[in-house]
XYZ file of N, CA and C in Angstrom:
252
model
N 10.264 -8.939 -32.208
C 10.277 -8.182 -30.670
C 9.017 -8.543 -29.925
N 10.264 -8.618 -28.262
C 9.260 -9.785 -27.853
C 8.159 -8.155 -26.880
N 7.087 -9.059 -25.834
C 6.351 -8.149 -25.331
C 6.773 -8.063 -23.815
N 7.606 -8.613 -23.477
C 8.674 -8.866 -22.227
C 8.264 -7.163 -21.374
N 8.289 -7.171 -20.056
C 8.630 -6.023 -19.717
C 10.019 -5.860 -18.511
N 10.332 -5.021 -19.047
C 12.006 -5.079 -18.390
C 11.802 -4.529 -16.984
N 12.198 -5.165 -16.075
C 12.624 -5.160 -14.696
C 12.611 -3.990 -14.155
N 13.392 -2.933 -14.440
C 13.044 -1.878 -14.160
C 11.277 -0.722 -14.061
N 10.737 -1.258 -15.515
C 9.541 -0.704 -15.654
C 9.283 -1.255 -14.622
N 8.964 -2.792 -14.563
C 8.444 -3.186 -13.517
C 8.355 -2.590 -12.054
N 9.265 -2.594 -11.838
C 9.967 -2.012 -10.139
C 9.194 -0.930 -9.894
N 9.006 0.027 -11.817
C 8.990 1.546 -11.299
C 7.395 1.619 -11.011
N 6.733 1.038 -11.844
C 5.041 0.440 -11.846
C 4.906 0.312 -10.164
N 6.021 -0.468 -9.678
C 5.025 -0.771 -8.109
C 5.660 0.226 -7.542
N 6.360 1.408 -7.743
C 6.771 2.316 -6.741
C 5.687 3.374 -6.973
N 5.177 3.422 -8.352
C 4.436 4.065 -8.436
C 3.240 3.850 -7.584
N 2.643 2.830 -7.844
C 1.361 2.594 -6.912
C 2.223 2.434 -5.767
N 2.566 2.163 -5.156
C 2.867 2.452 -3.774
C 3.165 4.192 -2.954
N 3.407 4.466 -4.083
C 3.454 6.333 -3.391
C 2.412 6.760 -3.648
N 1.672 6.310 -5.098
C 0.440 6.875 -4.315
C -0.697 6.247 -3.813
N -0.905 5.173 -3.210
C -1.220 4.721 -2.301
C -1.469 5.422 -0.932
N 0.043 5.718 -0.775
C 0.902 6.380 0.799
C -0.135 7.613 0.221
N 0.112 8.061 -0.682
C -0.305 10.137 -0.668
C -1.869 10.155 -0.509
N -2.613 9.258 -1.175
C -3.753 8.801 -1.204
C -4.626 8.178 0.755
N -3.974 7.254 0.806
C -4.823 6.548 2.060
C -3.862 7.274 3.222
N -2.944 8.075 3.212
C -2.611 9.059 4.466
C -3.440 10.140 4.571
N -3.266 10.598 3.332
C -4.375 11.782 3.071
C -5.670 11.759 3.669
N -6.030 10.354 3.334
C -7.970 10.668 3.536
C -7.501 10.497 5.090
N -6.778 9.576 5.623
C -6.931 9.564 7.296
C -6.778 10.854 7.993
N -5.700 11.645 7.731
C -6.009 12.989 7.941
C -7.312 13.866 8.291
N -7.544 13.494 6.538
C -9.108 15.061 6.329
C -9.868 13.848 7.603
N -10.356 12.005 7.365
C -11.096 11.913 8.569
C -11.086 12.333 9.846
N -9.840 12.385 10.315
C -9.189 12.527 11.345
C -9.518 14.138 11.876
N -9.252 15.030 11.131
C -9.714 16.653 10.945
C -10.989 16.309 11.263
N -12.024 16.147 10.533
C -13.398 15.746 10.758
C -14.094 15.193 11.700
N -13.571 14.088 11.942
C -14.020 14.011 13.565
C -13.557 14.877 14.787
N -12.102 15.036 14.575
C -11.506 15.991 15.540
C -12.185 17.243 15.965
N -12.913 17.873 14.271
C -13.655 18.991 14.665
C -15.416 18.698 14.849
N -15.520 17.746 14.705
C -17.212 17.311 14.969
C -17.636 16.657 16.058
N -16.522 15.866 16.956
C -16.939 14.814 17.183
C -16.251 15.100 19.137
N -15.094 15.250 18.811
C -13.807 15.607 20.206
C -13.225 16.592 20.399
N -14.585 17.693 19.870
C -13.671 18.975 20.827
C -12.687 19.382 20.195
N -12.263 19.323 19.024
C -10.668 20.121 18.569
C -9.664 19.528 19.384
N -9.632 17.906 19.657
C -8.780 17.181 20.313
C -7.508 17.337 18.916
N -6.568 16.469 19.474
C -5.555 16.312 18.316
C -5.710 14.683 17.891
N -5.928 14.002 19.276
C -5.085 12.239 19.078
C -6.275 11.947 17.956
N -7.553 12.071 17.269
C -7.961 11.368 16.496
C -6.927 11.851 14.886
N -6.540 12.660 14.796
C -5.769 13.415 13.578
C -4.560 12.388 13.908
N -3.834 12.038 14.969
C -3.263 11.157 14.827
C -3.258 9.904 14.417
N -4.562 9.518 15.182
C -4.718 8.046 14.901
C -5.164 7.766 13.304
N -5.650 8.528 13.425
C -6.511 8.329 11.928
C -5.409 8.273 10.853
N -4.797 9.185 10.919
C -3.213 9.265 9.995
C -2.144 8.105 10.209
N -1.902 7.686 11.513
C -1.334 6.734 11.675
C -2.172 5.101 11.003
N -3.233 5.015 11.028
C -4.068 4.243 10.675
C -4.155 4.179 8.705
N -4.039 5.276 8.354
C -4.017 5.201 7.002
C -2.386 4.878 6.563
N -2.120 5.765 7.380
C -0.350 4.930 7.129
C 0.100 4.037 7.278
N -0.576 2.850 8.183
C -0.446 1.653 8.208
C -1.137 0.282 7.421
N -2.121 1.556 6.764
C -2.712 0.583 5.505
C -2.270 0.494 4.369
N -1.821 1.772 4.110
C -0.507 1.398 2.903
C 0.973 0.913 2.931
N 1.415 0.902 3.932
C 2.146 -0.167 4.164
C 2.172 -1.309 4.398
N 0.685 -1.893 4.471
C 0.957 -3.040 4.696
C 0.276 -3.577 2.997
N -0.361 -2.415 2.453
C -0.752 -3.233 0.516
C 0.726 -2.515 0.069
N 1.638 -2.318 0.681
C 3.050 -1.853 -0.158
C 3.876 -3.293 0.362
N 3.902 -3.942 1.619
C 4.412 -5.475 1.750
C 3.582 -6.326 0.352
N 2.288 -5.985 0.175
C 1.839 -7.398 -0.894
C 2.211 -6.317 -2.377
N 2.698 -5.637 -2.268
C 3.162 -4.883 -3.680
C 4.233 -5.905 -3.848
N 5.255 -5.550 -3.367
C 6.504 -6.178 -2.569
C 6.673 -7.647 -2.564
N 5.721 -8.455 -2.150
C 6.157 -9.571 -1.519
C 4.907 -9.978 -1.666
N 4.301 -10.449 -2.696
C 3.102 -11.249 -2.569
C 3.191 -12.703 -2.023
N 4.427 -13.113 -1.563
C 4.520 -14.371 -1.683
C 4.366 -14.631 -0.134
N 4.485 -13.229 0.420
C 4.189 -13.498 2.142
C 2.901 -13.104 2.385
N 1.637 -12.892 1.863
C 0.091 -12.827 1.913
C 0.011 -14.386 2.122
N -1.183 -14.706 3.668
C -1.691 -15.578 3.950
C -2.985 -16.340 3.270
N -2.498 -17.455 2.612
C -3.470 -18.127 1.626
C -3.027 -17.999 0.497
N -2.131 -17.590 -0.180
C -1.896 -17.631 -1.806
C -0.652 -18.119 -1.448
N -0.427 -19.156 -2.962
C 0.047 -20.222 -2.721
C 0.473 -19.933 -4.843
N 1.859 -19.878 -4.761
C 2.659 -19.860 -6.066
C 2.919 -21.118 -6.270
N 2.357 -21.837 -7.510
C 3.231 -22.853 -8.123
C 4.192 -22.733 -9.135
N 5.233 -23.353 -8.941
C 6.616 -23.043 -9.767
C 5.836 -24.077 -10.789
N 6.572 -23.640 -12.367
C 5.898 -24.521 -13.590
C 7.549 -24.682 -14.255
N 7.383 -26.221 -15.023
C 8.758 -25.627 -15.893
C 8.465 -25.365 -17.055
N 9.841 -24.629 -17.129
C 9.460 -23.516 -18.616
C 9.203 -24.441 -19.506
N 9.009 -23.929 -20.312
C 8.452 -24.369 -22.055
C 9.514 -23.276 -23.027
N 9.493 -24.543 -24.238
C 10.648 -23.604 -25.336
C 9.841 -23.969 -26.099
């Protein structure tokens, strides 16, 4: 029995990580925005929108790194000859 990971399993693990990152980081941005709005900005709505957008943007950037690691600056993948 081989220990290879099926491509569907690999893809589902990536999607699970992306969705959980999105929920956590957007939720953190939302909560930071609510606290900042209540404490610092006299209950205005723009801190909520900006911090939620920031959380979404960070989650999106992480998703890009997860699905396309070769687009990350400074990362280099070297091809090796297959061994039999």
